[in-house]
Coordinates of C-alpha atoms in Angstrom, one line a residue:
M1 CA 109.7 143.6 89.6
K2 CA 107.7 140.7 88.3
V3 CA 105.4 139.0 90.8
L4 CA 107.1 135.6 90.5
E5 CA 110.5 137.3 91.3
A6 CA 109.3 138.7 94.7
S7 CA 110.6 137.0 97.8
F8 CA 107.2 136.9 99.5
V9 CA 105.8 135.1 96.5
Q10 CA 108.7 132.6 96.5
G11 CA 108.1 132.0 100.3
F12 CA 104.4 131.5 99.7
M13 CA 105.0 128.9 97.0
R14 CA 107.7 127.1 99.0
M15 CA 105.3 126.8 102.0
A16 CA 102.5 125.4 99.7
D17 CA 104.9 122.8 98.4
Q18 CA 106.1 121.9 101.9
G19 CA 102.4 121.1 102.8
W20 CA 102.0 119.1 99.6
L21 CA 105.1 117.0 100.4
Q22 CA 103.8 116.3 103.9
G23 CA 100.7 114.7 102.4
W24 CA 98.3 117.3 103.8
H25 CA 96.8 118.5 100.5
E26 CA 95.2 115.6 98.6
R27 CA 93.7 116.7 95.3
N28 CA 92.6 120.4 95.8
G29 CA 92.5 120.2 99.6
G30 CA 93.6 123.0 101.9
N31 CA 94.3 126.7 101.3
L32 CA 96.8 129.4 102.2
S33 CA 96.7 133.2 102.3
Y34 CA 99.2 136.0 103.0
R35 CA 98.5 139.6 103.9
I36 CA 101.0 141.5 101.7
R37 CA 103.1 144.3 103.2
P38 CA 102.7 147.8 101.5
E39 CA 106.3 147.8 100.3
E40 CA 105.9 144.4 98.9
I41 CA 102.8 145.3 96.8
E42 CA 104.6 148.4 95.6
S43 CA 107.5 146.3 94.4
V44 CA 105.3 144.3 92.0
R45 CA 102.9 147.1 91.1
E46 CA 104.0 147.1 87.5
D47 CA 102.9 143.5 87.1
L48 CA 99.4 144.0 88.5
K49 CA 96.2 144.8 86.5
A50 CA 93.6 146.8 88.4
D51 CA 90.8 146.3 85.9
G52 CA 89.2 143.2 87.4
E53 CA 85.6 142.9 88.4
W54 CA 84.8 143.5 92.1
K55 CA 83.1 140.5 93.6
P56 CA 81.5 140.0 97.1
I57 CA 83.7 138.3 99.7
G58 CA 80.8 136.7 101.4
T59 CA 81.4 138.6 104.7
R60 CA 82.4 142.0 105.8
V61 CA 86.0 142.8 107.0
P62 CA 86.3 146.6 107.4
G63 CA 89.6 146.1 109.3
L64 CA 91.2 144.9 106.0
A65 CA 89.9 147.7 103.8
G66 CA 92.4 148.4 101.0
E67 CA 94.6 145.5 101.9
Y68 CA 96.2 143.1 99.4
F69 CA 96.4 139.3 99.7
L70 CA 98.2 136.4 98.0
V71 CA 95.9 133.4 98.1
T72 CA 95.5 129.9 96.6
G73 CA 92.7 129.4 94.2
S74 CA 89.5 127.4 94.6
G75 CA 89.8 124.0 93.1
K76 CA 93.5 124.4 92.5
F77 CA 96.1 121.8 93.6
F78 CA 98.9 122.6 96.0
S79 CA 101.0 120.1 94.0
N80 CA 100.8 122.6 91.1
V81 CA 101.7 125.8 92.9
L82 CA 105.5 125.6 92.2
R83 CA 105.0 124.1 88.7
D84 CA 102.3 126.5 87.5
P85 CA 101.8 129.4 90.0
E86 CA 100.0 131.8 87.6
D87 CA 97.2 129.3 87.2
S88 CA 97.2 128.2 90.9
I89 CA 97.4 131.4 93.0
C90 CA 96.4 135.0 92.8
I91 CA 96.9 138.5 94.3
L92 CA 93.7 140.2 95.2
E93 CA 92.7 143.6 96.6
V94 CA 90.0 144.3 99.2
D95 CA 87.8 147.3 98.6
A96 CA 87.4 150.4 100.8
A97 CA 84.3 148.9 102.6
G98 CA 85.9 145.5 103.2
E99 CA 83.0 143.8 101.4
N100 CA 84.4 143.0 97.9
Y101 CA 87.6 141.9 96.3
R102 CA 89.1 142.0 92.8
I103 CA 91.9 139.9 91.3
L104 CA 95.0 141.8 90.2
W105 CA 97.3 138.9 89.2
G106 CA 97.1 135.2 88.7
L107 CA 94.4 132.6 88.1
V108 CA 95.2 133.2 84.4
N109 CA 93.0 130.3 83.3
G110 CA 90.0 131.4 85.2
G111 CA 88.6 130.6 88.6
R112 CA 88.3 132.3 91.9
P113 CA 90.2 132.5 95.2
T114 CA 89.9 129.7 97.7
S115 CA 86.3 128.8 98.8
E116 CA 87.5 129.4 102.4
L117 CA 88.1 133.1 101.6
P118 CA 85.5 134.3 104.2
S119 CA 87.3 132.3 106.9
H120 CA 90.7 133.5 105.9
L121 CA 89.8 137.1 105.7
M122 CA 87.8 137.2 109.0
N123 CA 90.7 135.5 110.7
H124 CA 93.2 137.8 109.2
E125 CA 91.1 140.7 110.5
V126 CA 91.1 139.2 114.0
K127 CA 94.8 138.4 114.1
K128 CA 95.8 141.8 112.6
Q129 CA 94.0 143.5 115.5
A130 CA 95.1 141.1 118.2
T131 CA 98.8 141.2 117.2
N132 CA 99.0 144.9 116.1
G133 CA 99.5 143.8 112.5
A134 CA 102.3 141.3 113.1
Y135 CA 100.4 138.2 111.9
R136 CA 100.2 137.9 108.1
V137 CA 99.7 134.2 107.3
I138 CA 96.6 132.0 107.6
Y139 CA 96.9 128.3 106.7
H140 CA 94.4 125.5 106.4
A141 CA 95.7 121.9 106.0
H142 CA 94.1 118.4 106.0
T143 CA 96.5 117.1 108.7
T144 CA 95.9 113.4 108.9
N145 CA 96.5 112.6 112.5
V146 CA 94.8 115.7 113.8
I147 CA 91.7 114.6 111.8
A148 CA 91.9 111.1 113.2
L149 CA 91.9 112.4 116.8
T150 CA 88.7 114.3 116.2
F151 CA 86.9 111.0 116.0
V152 CA 88.1 109.8 119.5
L153 CA 88.9 112.8 121.7
P154 CA 86.3 115.1 123.2
L155 CA 85.9 118.1 121.0
T156 CA 87.0 120.6 123.6
D157 CA 89.9 123.0 123.8
E158 CA 91.0 121.4 127.1
A159 CA 91.1 117.9 125.8
F160 CA 93.1 118.6 122.6
T161 CA 95.5 121.0 124.2
R162 CA 96.3 118.8 127.2
E163 CA 96.7 115.6 125.1
L164 CA 99.0 117.3 122.5
W165 CA 101.0 119.1 125.1
E166 CA 101.8 115.8 126.7
M167 CA 103.1 114.2 123.5
A168 CA 106.1 116.4 122.9
T169 CA 107.8 118.7 125.4
E170 CA 108.2 121.5 122.9
C171 CA 104.5 121.8 122.4
P172 CA 103.6 123.9 125.4
V173 CA 106.5 126.2 124.3
V174 CA 105.4 126.4 120.6
F175 CA 101.7 126.9 121.4
P176 CA 101.5 128.0 125.1
D177 CA 98.0 129.5 124.7
G178 CA 96.5 126.2 123.7
I179 CA 94.4 125.0 120.8
G180 CA 90.8 125.7 120.0
V181 CA 88.3 123.2 118.5
V182 CA 85.5 123.9 116.1
P183 CA 82.8 121.2 115.8
W184 CA 82.0 119.9 112.3
M185 CA 80.5 122.6 110.1
V186 CA 80.0 122.9 106.4
P187 CA 83.2 124.4 105.1
G188 CA 83.5 127.6 103.1
G189 CA 80.6 129.5 104.7
R190 CA 80.2 132.4 107.2
E191 CA 79.2 130.1 110.1
I192 CA 82.5 128.3 110.3
A193 CA 84.3 131.6 109.6
V194 CA 82.7 133.2 112.6
A195 CA 83.3 130.2 114.9
T196 CA 87.0 130.1 113.9
S197 CA 87.5 133.8 114.3
E198 CA 86.1 133.7 117.9
L199 CA 88.7 131.0 118.7
M200 CA 91.5 133.0 117.0
K201 CA 91.0 135.8 119.5
K202 CA 92.6 133.4 122.0
Y203 CA 94.6 130.9 120.0
D204 CA 96.8 130.6 117.0
V205 CA 95.5 127.1 116.2
A206 CA 92.0 125.8 115.6
V207 CA 91.1 122.2 114.9
W208 CA 88.3 121.8 112.5
A209 CA 86.6 118.5 113.5
H210 CA 86.8 115.8 110.8
H211 CA 88.4 118.3 108.5
G212 CA 91.8 119.6 109.5
L213 CA 93.8 122.3 111.0
F214 CA 93.6 126.1 110.7
C215 CA 96.4 128.2 112.0
A216 CA 97.9 131.7 111.9
G217 CA 101.3 133.3 112.3
P218 CA 103.6 136.2 111.5
D219 CA 105.5 134.6 108.6
F220 CA 105.6 131.4 106.5
D221 CA 108.2 129.5 108.5
I222 CA 106.6 130.1 111.9
T223 CA 103.1 129.3 110.7
F224 CA 104.1 126.1 108.9
G225 CA 106.3 125.1 111.8
L226 CA 103.2 125.5 114.1
A227 CA 101.1 123.3 111.9
H228 CA 103.9 120.8 111.6
T229 CA 104.4 120.7 115.4
V230 CA 100.7 120.1 116.1
E231 CA 100.5 117.4 113.5
K232 CA 103.7 115.7 114.8
S233 CA 102.3 115.6 118.3
A234 CA 99.0 114.2 117.0
E235 CA 100.9 111.5 115.2
I236 CA 102.7 110.5 118.4
L237 CA 99.3 110.4 120.3
V238 CA 97.8 108.2 117.6
K239 CA 100.7 105.8 117.8
M240 CA 100.6 105.8 121.6
L241 CA 96.9 105.0 121.7
S242 CA 97.4 102.2 119.2
M243 CA 100.0 100.6 121.5
Q244 CA 97.9 100.6 124.8
P245 CA 94.7 102.3 125.9
Y246 CA 96.3 104.3 128.7
K247 CA 99.6 106.1 129.6
R248 CA 101.9 104.4 132.2
Q249 CA 103.6 107.8 132.7
T250 CA 103.3 111.3 131.4
I251 CA 104.2 115.0 132.1
T252 CA 102.5 116.1 135.3
P253 CA 100.9 119.5 136.0
D254 CA 103.8 120.6 138.2
E255 CA 106.3 119.5 135.5
F256 CA 104.4 121.7 133.0
R257 CA 104.6 124.6 135.4
A258 CA 108.4 124.0 135.8
L259 CA 108.7 124.0 132.0
A260 CA 106.8 127.2 131.7
K261 CA 109.0 128.9 134.3
D262 CA 112.2 127.9 132.5
F263 CA 111.0 128.8 129.0
H264 CA 109.3 132.0 130.1
V265 CA 105.9 131.2 128.8
T266 CA 102.5 131.3 130.5
L267 CA 100.4 128.2 130.4
P268 CA 96.7 128.6 131.3
E269 CA 95.8 126.7 134.4
K270 CA 92.6 125.4 132.8
F271 CA 94.8 123.0 130.8
L272 CA 96.8 121.8 133.8
Y273 CA 94.1 119.7 135.5
E274 CA 94.9 116.4 137.1
K275 CA 93.8 113.5 134.9
H276 CA 92.4 110.2 136.2

């Protein structure tokens, strides 16, 4: 099978286009990666070329040794993924030490995988271990309203989780573990990768202050839906704050507990404090 005929590649391209249509990927902003299943990589093996040069990842991910990934390219535009995928995305292989990668398909006009590759792979390693291999997607988007909130809310897990939970009743059900927050750091390096991977041990979502959203999930639909839900809740909060500086009414801690009971989720008590 040709790479572009594979259903996992089609799903990847569709998700990239959904993010572009939301307005989250101006110019070359944002990145997406998918840890390919063994049977999927075998289905496209005939279309891969294993003669590429091994290059350093920029970090060490032994838990991903020998794994294959589909990723967006550095400097490439999400708006071009559907129109020109062979120029915009690539399949890469991680070596047996988890220290280097080589490109097997894609980026036909040159280039390299996303500059956030260390963050993506370190977080893939964390989520693979934490979910017994179930999670396969990592997504970074420049979600407008989430970014706006990083200028006015305290940069704490508790503040972001509680405020976003209150804006839409589905939020505690969609992300019951809460949201982590990374203070501003230079993107693309090991420091932000390490900070994010620590949060990903507890959460599926991390806010990058003044930068965007970083999230993980088992497939394209769930991961995109998670990002979409968080950003929608942030949009409601931004609109609410613009109408008046305080809430006349909201969801109380006991109402959150009732919601958790009916929907069979566990909400950490640290997010259910009384607000004054």
